[in-house]
Coordinates of C-alpha atoms in Angstrom, one line a residue:
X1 CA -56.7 -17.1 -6.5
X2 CA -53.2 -16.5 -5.0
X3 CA -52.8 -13.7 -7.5
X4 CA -56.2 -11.8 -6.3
X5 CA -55.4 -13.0 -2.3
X6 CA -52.2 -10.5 -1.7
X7 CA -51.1 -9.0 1.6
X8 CA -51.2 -5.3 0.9
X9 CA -54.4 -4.1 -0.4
X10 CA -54.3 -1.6 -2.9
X11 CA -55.8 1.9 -2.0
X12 CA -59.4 2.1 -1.1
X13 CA -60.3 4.5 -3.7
X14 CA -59.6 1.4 -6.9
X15 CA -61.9 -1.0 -4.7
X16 CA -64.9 1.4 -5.1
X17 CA -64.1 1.7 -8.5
X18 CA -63.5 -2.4 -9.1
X19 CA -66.7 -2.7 -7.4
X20 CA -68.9 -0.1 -8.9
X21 CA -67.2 -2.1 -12.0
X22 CA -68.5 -5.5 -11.3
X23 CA -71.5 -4.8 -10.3
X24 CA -72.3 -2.7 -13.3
X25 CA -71.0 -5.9 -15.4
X26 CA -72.5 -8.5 -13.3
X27 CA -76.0 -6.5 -14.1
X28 CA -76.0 -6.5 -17.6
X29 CA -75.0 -10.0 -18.0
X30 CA -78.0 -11.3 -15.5
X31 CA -80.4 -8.9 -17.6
X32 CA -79.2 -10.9 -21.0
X33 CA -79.2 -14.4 -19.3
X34 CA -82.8 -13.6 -18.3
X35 CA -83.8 -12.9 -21.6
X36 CA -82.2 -16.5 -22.5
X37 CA -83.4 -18.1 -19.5
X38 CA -86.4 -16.6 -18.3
X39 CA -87.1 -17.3 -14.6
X40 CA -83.7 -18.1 -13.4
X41 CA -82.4 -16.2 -10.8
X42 CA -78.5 -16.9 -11.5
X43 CA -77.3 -14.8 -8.4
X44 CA -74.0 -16.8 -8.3
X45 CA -72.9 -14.2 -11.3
X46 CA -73.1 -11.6 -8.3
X47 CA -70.8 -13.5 -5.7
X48 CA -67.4 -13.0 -8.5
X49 CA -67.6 -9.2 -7.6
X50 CA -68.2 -10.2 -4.2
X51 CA -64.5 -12.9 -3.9
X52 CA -62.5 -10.0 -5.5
X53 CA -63.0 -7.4 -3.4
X54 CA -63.1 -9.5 -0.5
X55 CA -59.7 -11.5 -1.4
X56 CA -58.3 -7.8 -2.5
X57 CA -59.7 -5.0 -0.4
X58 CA -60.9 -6.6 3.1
X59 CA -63.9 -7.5 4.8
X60 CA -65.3 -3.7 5.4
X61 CA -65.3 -3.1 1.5
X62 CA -66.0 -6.5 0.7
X63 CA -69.3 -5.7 3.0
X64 CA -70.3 -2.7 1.2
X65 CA -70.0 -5.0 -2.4
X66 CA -72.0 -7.7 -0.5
X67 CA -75.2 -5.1 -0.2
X68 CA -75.1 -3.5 -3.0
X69 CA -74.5 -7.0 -5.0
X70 CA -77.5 -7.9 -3.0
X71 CA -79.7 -4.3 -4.0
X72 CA -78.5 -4.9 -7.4
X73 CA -79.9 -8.7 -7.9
X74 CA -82.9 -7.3 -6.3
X75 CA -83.3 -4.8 -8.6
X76 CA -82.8 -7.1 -11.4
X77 CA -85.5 -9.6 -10.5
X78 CA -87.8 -7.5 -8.8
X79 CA -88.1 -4.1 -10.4
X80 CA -90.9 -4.9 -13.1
X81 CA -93.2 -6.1 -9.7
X82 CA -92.6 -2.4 -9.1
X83 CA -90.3 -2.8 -6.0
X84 CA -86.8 -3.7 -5.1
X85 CA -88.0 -5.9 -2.6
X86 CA -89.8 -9.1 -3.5
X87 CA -93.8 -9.2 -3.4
X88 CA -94.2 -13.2 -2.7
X89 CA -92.4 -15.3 -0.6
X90 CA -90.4 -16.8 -3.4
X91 CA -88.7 -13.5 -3.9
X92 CA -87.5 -13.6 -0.6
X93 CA -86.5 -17.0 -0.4
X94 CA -84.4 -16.2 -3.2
X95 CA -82.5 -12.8 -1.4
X96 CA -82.5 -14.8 1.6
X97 CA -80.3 -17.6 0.1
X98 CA -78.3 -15.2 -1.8
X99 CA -77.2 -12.9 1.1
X100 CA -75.6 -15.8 3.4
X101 CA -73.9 -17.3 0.2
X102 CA -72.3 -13.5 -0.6
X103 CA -71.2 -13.2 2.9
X104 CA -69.8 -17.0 3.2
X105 CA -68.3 -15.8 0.5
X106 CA -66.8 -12.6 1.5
X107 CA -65.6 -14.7 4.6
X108 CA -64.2 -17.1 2.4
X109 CA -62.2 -14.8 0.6
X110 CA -61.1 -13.2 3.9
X111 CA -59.9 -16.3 5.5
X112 CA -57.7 -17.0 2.0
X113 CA -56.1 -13.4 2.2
X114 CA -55.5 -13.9 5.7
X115 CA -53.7 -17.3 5.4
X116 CA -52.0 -16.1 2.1
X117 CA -50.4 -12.7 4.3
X118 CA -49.7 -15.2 7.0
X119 CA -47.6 -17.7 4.3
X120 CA -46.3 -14.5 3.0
X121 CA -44.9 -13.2 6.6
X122 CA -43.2 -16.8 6.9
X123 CA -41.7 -16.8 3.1
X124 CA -40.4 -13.3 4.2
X125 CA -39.1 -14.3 7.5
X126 CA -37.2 -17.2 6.1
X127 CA -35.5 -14.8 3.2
X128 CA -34.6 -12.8 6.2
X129 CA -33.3 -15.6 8.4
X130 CA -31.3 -16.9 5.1
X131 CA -30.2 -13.2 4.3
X132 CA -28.6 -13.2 8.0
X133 CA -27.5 -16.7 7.8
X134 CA -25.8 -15.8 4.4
X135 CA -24.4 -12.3 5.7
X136 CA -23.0 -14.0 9.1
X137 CA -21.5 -16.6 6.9
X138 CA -20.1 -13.7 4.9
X139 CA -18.5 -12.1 8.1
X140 CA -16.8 -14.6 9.5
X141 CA -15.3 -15.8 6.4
X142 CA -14.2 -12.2 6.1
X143 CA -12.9 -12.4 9.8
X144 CA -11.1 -15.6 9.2
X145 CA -9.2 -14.6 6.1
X146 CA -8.0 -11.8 8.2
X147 CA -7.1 -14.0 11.2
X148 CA -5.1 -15.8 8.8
X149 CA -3.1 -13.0 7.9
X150 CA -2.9 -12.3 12.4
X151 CA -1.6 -15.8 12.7
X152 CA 0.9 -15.8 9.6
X153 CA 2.3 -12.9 11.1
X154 CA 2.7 -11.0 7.9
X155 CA 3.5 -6.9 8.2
X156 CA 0.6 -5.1 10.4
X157 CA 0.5 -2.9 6.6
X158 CA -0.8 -5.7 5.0
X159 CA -3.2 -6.6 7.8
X160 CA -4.8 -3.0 7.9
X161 CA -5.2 -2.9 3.7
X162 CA -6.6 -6.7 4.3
X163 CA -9.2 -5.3 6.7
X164 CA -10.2 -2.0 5.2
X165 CA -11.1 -4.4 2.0
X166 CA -12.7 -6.7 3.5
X167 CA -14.7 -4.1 5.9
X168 CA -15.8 -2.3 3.0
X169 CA -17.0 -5.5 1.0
X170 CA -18.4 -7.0 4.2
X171 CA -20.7 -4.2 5.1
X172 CA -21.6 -3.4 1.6
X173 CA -20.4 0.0 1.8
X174 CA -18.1 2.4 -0.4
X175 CA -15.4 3.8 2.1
X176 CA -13.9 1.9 5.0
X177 CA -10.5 3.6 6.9
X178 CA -8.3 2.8 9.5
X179 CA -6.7 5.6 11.0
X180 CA -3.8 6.0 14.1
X181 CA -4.0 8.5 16.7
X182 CA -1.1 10.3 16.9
X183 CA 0.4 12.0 20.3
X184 CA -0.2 15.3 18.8
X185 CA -4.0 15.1 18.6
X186 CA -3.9 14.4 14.9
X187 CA -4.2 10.6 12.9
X188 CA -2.8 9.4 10.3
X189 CA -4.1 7.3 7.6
X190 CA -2.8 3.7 7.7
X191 CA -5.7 1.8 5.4
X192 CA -8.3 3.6 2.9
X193 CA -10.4 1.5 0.4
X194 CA -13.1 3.6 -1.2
X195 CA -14.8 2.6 -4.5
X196 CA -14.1 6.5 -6.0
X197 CA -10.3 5.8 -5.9
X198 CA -9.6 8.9 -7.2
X199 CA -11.1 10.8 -4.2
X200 CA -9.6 8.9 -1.3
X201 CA -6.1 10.6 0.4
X202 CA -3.5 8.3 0.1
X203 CA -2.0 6.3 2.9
X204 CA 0.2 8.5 5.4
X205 CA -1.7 11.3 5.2
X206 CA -2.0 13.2 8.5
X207 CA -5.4 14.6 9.5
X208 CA -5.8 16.9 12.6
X209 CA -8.7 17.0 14.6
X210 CA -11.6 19.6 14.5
X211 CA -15.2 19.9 13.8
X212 CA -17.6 16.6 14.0
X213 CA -16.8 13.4 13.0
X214 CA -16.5 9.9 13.4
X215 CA -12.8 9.7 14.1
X216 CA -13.1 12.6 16.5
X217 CA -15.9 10.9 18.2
X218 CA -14.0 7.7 19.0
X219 CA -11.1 9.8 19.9
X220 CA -13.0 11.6 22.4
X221 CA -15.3 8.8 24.3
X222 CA -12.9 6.1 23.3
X223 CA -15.6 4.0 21.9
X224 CA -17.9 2.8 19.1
X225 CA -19.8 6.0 17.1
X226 CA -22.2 6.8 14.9
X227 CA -23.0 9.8 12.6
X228 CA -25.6 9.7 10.8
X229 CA -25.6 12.6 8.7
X230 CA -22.6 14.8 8.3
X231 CA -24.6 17.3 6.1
X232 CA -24.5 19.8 9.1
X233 CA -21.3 18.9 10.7
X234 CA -18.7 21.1 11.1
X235 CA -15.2 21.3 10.2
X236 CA -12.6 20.8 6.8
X237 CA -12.8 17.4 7.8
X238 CA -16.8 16.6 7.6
X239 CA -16.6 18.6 4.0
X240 CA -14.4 16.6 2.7
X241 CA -16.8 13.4 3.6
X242 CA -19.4 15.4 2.0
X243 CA -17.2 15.8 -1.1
X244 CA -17.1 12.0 -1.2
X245 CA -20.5 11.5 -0.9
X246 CA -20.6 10.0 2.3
X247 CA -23.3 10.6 4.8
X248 CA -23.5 8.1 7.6
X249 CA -20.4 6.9 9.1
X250 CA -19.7 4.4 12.1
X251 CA -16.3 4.3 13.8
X252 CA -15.1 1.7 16.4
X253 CA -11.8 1.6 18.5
X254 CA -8.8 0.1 17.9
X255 CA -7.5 -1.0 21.5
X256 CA -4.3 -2.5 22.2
X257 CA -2.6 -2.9 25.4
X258 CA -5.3 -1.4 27.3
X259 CA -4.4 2.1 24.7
X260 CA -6.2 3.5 22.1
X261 CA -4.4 2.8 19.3
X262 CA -6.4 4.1 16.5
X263 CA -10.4 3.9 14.8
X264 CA -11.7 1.7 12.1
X265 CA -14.4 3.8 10.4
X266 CA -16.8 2.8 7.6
X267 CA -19.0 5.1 5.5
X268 CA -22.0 5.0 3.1
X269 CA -24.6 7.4 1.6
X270 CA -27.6 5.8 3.2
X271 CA -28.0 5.2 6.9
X272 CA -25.8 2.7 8.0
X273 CA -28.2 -0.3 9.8
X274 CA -28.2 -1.1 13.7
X275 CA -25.7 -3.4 14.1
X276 CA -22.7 -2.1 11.5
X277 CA -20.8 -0.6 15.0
X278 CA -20.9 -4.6 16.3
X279 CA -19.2 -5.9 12.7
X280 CA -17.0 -3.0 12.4
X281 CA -15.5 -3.6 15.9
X282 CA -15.2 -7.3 15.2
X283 CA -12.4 -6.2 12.6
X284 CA -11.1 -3.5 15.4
X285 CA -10.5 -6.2 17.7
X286 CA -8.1 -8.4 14.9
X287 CA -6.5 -5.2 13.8
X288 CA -5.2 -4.7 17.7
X289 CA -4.3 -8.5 17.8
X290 CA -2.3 -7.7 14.7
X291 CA -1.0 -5.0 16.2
X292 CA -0.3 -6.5 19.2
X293 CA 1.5 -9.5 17.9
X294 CA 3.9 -7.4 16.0
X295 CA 4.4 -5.2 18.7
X296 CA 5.6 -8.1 20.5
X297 CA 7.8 -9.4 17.5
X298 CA 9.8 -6.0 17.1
X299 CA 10.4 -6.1 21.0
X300 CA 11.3 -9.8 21.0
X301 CA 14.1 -9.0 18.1
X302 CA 15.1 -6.0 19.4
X303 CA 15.5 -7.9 22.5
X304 CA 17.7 -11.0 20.7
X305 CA 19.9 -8.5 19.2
X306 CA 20.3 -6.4 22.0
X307 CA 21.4 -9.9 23.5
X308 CA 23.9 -11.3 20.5
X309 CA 25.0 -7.5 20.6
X310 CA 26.2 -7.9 24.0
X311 CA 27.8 -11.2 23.4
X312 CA 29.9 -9.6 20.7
X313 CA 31.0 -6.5 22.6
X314 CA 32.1 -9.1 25.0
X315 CA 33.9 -11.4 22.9
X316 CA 35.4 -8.6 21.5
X317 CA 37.1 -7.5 24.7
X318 CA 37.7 -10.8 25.3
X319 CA 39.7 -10.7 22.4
X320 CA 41.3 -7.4 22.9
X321 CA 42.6 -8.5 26.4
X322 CA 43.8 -11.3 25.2
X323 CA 45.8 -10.1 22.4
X324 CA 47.0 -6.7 24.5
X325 CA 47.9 -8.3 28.0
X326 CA 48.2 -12.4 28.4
X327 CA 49.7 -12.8 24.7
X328 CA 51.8 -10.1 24.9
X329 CA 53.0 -11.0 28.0
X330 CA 54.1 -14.2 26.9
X331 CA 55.9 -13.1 23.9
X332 CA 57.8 -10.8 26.2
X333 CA 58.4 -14.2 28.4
X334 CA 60.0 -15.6 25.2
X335 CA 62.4 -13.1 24.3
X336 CA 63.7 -12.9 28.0
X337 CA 64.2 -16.6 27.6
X338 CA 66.0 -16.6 24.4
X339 CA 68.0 -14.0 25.5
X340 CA 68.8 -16.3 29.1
X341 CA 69.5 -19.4 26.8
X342 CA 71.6 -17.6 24.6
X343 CA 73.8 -16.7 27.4
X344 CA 73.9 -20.2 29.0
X345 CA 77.4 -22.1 29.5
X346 CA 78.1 -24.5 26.9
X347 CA 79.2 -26.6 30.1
X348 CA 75.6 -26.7 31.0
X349 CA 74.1 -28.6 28.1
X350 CA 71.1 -29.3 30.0
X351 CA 69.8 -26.1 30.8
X352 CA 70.2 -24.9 27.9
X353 CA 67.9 -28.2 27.0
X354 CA 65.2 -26.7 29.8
X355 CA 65.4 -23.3 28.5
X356 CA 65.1 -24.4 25.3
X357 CA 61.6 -26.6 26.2
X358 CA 60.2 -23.7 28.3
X359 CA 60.2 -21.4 25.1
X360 CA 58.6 -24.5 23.1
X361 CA 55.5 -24.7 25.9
X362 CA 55.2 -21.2 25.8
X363 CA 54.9 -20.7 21.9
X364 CA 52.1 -23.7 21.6
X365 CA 50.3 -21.8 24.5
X366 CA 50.4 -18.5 22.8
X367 CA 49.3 -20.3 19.8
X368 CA 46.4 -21.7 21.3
X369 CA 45.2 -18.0 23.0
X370 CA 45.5 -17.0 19.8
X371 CA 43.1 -19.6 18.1
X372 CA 41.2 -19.1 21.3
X373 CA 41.1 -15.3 20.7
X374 CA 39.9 -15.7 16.6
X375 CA 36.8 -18.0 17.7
X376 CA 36.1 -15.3 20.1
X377 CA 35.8 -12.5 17.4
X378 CA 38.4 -12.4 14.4
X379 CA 40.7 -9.4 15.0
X380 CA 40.5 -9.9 10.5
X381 CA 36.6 -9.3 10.6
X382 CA 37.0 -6.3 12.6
X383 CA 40.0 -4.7 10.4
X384 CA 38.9 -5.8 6.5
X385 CA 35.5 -6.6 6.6
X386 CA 33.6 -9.6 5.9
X387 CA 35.6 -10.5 2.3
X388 CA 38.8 -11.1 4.0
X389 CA 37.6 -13.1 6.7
X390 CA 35.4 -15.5 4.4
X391 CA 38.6 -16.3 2.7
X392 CA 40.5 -16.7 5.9
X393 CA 38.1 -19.8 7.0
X394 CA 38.0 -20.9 3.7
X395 CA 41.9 -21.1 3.9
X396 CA 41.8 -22.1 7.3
X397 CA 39.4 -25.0 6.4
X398 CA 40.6 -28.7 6.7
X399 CA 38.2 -29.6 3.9
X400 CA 38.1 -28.2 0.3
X401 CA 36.4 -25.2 -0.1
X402 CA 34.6 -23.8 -3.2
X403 CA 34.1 -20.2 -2.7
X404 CA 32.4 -17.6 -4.7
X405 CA 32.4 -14.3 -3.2
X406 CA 31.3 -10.8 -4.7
X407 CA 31.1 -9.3 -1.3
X408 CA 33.5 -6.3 -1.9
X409 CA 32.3 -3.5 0.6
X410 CA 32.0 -3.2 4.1
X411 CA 28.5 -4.0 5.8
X412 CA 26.7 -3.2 9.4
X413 CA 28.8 -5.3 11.7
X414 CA 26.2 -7.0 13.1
X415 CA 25.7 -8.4 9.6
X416 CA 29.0 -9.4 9.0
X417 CA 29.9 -11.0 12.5
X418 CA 25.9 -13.4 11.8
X419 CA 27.2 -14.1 8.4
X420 CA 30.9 -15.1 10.0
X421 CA 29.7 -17.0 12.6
X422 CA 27.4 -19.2 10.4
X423 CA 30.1 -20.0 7.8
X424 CA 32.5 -20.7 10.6
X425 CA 30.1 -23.3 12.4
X426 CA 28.8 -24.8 9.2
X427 CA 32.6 -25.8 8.0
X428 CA 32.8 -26.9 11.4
X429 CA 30.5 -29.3 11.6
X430 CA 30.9 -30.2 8.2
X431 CA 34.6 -31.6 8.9
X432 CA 33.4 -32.8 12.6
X433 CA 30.2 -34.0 11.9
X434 CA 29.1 -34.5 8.2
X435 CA 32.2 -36.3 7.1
X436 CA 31.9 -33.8 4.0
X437 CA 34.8 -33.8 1.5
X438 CA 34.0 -30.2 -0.2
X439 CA 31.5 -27.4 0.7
X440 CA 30.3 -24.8 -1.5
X441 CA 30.1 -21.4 -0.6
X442 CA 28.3 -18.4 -2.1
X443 CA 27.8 -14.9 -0.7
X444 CA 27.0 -11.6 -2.4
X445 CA 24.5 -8.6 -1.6
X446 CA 21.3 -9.1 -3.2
X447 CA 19.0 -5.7 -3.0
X448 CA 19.0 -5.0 0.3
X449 CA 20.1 -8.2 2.2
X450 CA 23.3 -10.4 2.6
X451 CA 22.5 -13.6 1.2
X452 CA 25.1 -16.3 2.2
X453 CA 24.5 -20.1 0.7
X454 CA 26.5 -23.4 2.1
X455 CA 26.2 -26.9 0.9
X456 CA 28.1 -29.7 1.9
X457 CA 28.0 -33.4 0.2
X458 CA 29.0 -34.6 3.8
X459 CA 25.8 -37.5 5.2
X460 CA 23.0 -35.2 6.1
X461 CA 20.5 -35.6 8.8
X462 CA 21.5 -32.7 10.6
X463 CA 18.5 -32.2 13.1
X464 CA 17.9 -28.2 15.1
X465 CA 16.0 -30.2 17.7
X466 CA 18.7 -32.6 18.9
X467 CA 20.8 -29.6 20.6
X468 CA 23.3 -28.7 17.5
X469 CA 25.0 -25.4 17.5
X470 CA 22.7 -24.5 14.3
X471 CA 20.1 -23.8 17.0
X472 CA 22.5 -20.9 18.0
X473 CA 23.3 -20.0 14.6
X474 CA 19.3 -19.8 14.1
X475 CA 18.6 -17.7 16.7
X476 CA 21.7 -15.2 16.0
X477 CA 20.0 -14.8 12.1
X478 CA 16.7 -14.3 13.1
X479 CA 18.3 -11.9 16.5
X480 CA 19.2 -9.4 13.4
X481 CA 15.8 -9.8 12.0
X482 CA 16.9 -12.0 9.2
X483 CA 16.3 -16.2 8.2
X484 CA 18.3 -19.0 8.3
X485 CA 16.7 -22.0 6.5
X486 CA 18.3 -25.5 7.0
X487 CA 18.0 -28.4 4.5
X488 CA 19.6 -31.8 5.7
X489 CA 18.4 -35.0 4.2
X490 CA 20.0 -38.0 5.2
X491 CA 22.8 -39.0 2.7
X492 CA 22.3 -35.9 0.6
X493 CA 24.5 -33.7 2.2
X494 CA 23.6 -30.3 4.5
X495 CA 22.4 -27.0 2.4
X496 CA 22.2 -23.6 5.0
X497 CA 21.1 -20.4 3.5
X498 CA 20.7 -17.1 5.5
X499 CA 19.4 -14.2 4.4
X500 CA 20.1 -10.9 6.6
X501 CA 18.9 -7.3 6.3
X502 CA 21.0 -4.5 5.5
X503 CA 19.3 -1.8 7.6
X504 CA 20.0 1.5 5.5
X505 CA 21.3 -0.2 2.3

């Protein structure tokens, strides 16, 4: 029965035939079950006709079959009395039972479709619920794997690749960009993932603006759009997403700061559905927090290394003045001394003695502006480069030091002077602090950084949080926009290794 009782009815034309059909059928089979059984009426073979085209075509049909089932059981029993209606009251007692059973039936029938459409319209609207279930589920696991990427503060590059992939495979469609508005009225491509590979312009590819178009659309109202057909559109720009096969696009904008930044845009060849500018700008919004957040990185560095600049410049002054004007001055105080003890009395021991401890106090003080002056900024680092002034701490060390150094050209400075001040503090505090009785030291260009490697065997459990100059050394590192990772482990010694960017190597 539930394959006859179906929602949609097949056309109206097949019913007359199906019931011209069973009637037909239905009449020769009485006539030769009469000639078995003589004086039977079986008018139950007519209701069959009757249930199918009342489970199949509806009740106005299923009428129609009713009557003429009835005219043609009539004619059956009747027509050798000369009539199609019954002569004796038997007769009629026989159409009269048959009629209400044919229409019972056709009700029957029409109460089964309707409760068959009915569980059909519920089967359907569950699929439908557990298609939008699945495709929400599918979005914000989709959203979430590019959140990740947001948080984990990887390059906005590799954010707007992430999204375009995930927009395109989210949506279901072929093509999804990401495009950035430039000052001159034209965008450039930043993210493309189209199924045709070979079609799509690669990324960094300028467009400029003219004609119709999804990009120009966003551009010009600053938010969501939709074109459903570009078959008409205008412009080189709406050709070429004609040459792609695209027809339907939706764009939405890419805000950040309050600024339109940029569009992401999806297209397909069929009509995009109602709610595509809602998902797309769900990704929008995570592109500009992408954005955002790095935007606030680059300033924050740029920031620190203005800052560690500034200290340098300083110290370097510092330095200068010290070396030019108070040591200087003392080493002219010296010579005038030696020159007033040389011409002292040799009656006058004793001032001679004075003299002679004057010129002692003033040598350790110019010795100590002139350690003073070297923690500042090394006159060394400034004159031969980062080589000589490794091996000058090494020497300078009061611990062993194991050095391996293929550092033989000269650097950016602010990558030398990071590099120097790291060394310098980590055999500090590994002859202060780590009781250490040999450090290792590596240092060599790798690609395009300066990677410098320290390892103690001194007792470990240096901690960043509890106020140590590495905290310094940390922020200097990452200032330049490079990484200083620390290993400490009680007992096991101290290991730093920095890595530092060679901008233009």
């Amino acid at each position: 029965m539930s394959l006859l009782v179906r929602p949609t009815a097949p056309p109206r034309w097949l019913g007359l035939v199906v019931a011209a059909s069973f009637i037909v059928a239905e009449t020769i089979l009485v006539r030769l079950l009469m000639g078995v059984a003589p004086g039977n009426t079986f008018g139950a073979v007519y209701l069959l006709g009757v249930l199918v085209v009342s489970a199949r075509w509806g009740f106005g049909l299923s009428a129609m079959t009713t009557l003429a089932s009835t005219l043609a059981y009539g004619y059956v029993h009747f027509v050798a009395e000369g009539s199609f209606l019954p002569t004796e009251i038997k007769g009629w007692v026989a159409i009269l039972i048959f009629l209400p059973i044919a229409i019972l039936a056709n009700v029957v029938a029409g109460q089964a479709r309707l409760r068959t459409a009915e569980a059909d319209q519920r089967r359907l609207e569950a699929e439908a619920s557990r298609d939008q279930i699945r495709v929400l589920a599918d979005q914000q696991a989709a959203l979430h794997r590019v959140a990740t990427l947001v948080a984990r503060a990887v390059a906005p590059s590799e954010v707007f690749s992430a999204v375009a992939r995930e927009l395109a495979s989210c949506l279901g469609v072929p093509h999804a960009t990401l495009c950035r508005y430039e000052p001159d009225g034209s965008s450039t491509l930043v993210a493309v993932h189209d199924e045709n590979a070979k079609a799509i312009l690669p990324v960094g590819t300028r467009l400029s603006f003219e004609g119709e178009n999804v990009v120009t659309m966003v551009l010009r109202t600053g938010r969501v759009a939709r074109l459903d057909s570009h078959q008409d559109a205008p412009g080189r720009t709406a050709e070429f997403i004609r040459s792609l096969g695209l027809g339907s696009g939706v764009g939405a904008p890419i805000v950040v700061n309050g600024r339109l930044w940029g569009a992401a845009v999806v297209g397909s060849s069929q009509t995009l559905p109602p709610d595509t500018e809602a998902r797309v700008g769900d990704f929008a919004d995570l592109v500009a927090t992408a954005i955002a957040n790095a935007d606030a990185r680059s300033e924050l560095t740029a920031s620190r290394a203005r800052i560690v600049a500034a200290g340098d410049d300083a110290r370097r002054r510092f330095e200068r003045n010290l070396h030019d004007g108070a040591q200087q001055r003392l080493v002219s105080l010296k010579l005038q001394l030696r020159t007033a003890e040389a011409g002292v009395p040799p009656e006058c021991p004793a001032l001679g003695e004075q003299i002679s401890d004057i010129i002692t106090g003033l040598t350790d003080v110019s010795d100590e502006l002139q350690e003073i002056s070297r923690g500042m900024h090394p006159a060394v680092l400034s004159r031969g480069g980062l080589g000589p002034a490794i091996k000058m701490l090494a020497r300078r060390s009061t611990i062993p030091v194991e050095l391996e150094l293929t550092v033989d050209q000269r650097l950016p400075e602010y990558a030398e002077a990071a590099a120097y001040y790291v060394l310098a503090e980590a055999l500090t505090n590994a002859a202060k602090h780590a009781k250490a009785t040999e450090v290792r030291v590596s240092c060599e260009v790798d690609r395009a950084n300066l990677c410098l490697r320290i390892r103690d065997d001194g007792v470990g459990g240096a901690d960043l949080a509890g106020g140590s100059g590495l905290i310094g050394l940390k922020d200097r590192v990452e200032a330049v926009g490079g990484q200083l990772e620390i290993a400490s482990i009680a007992g096991r010694g101290t290991s730093l290794s920095a890595t530092i960017p060679l901008a233009g190597e």
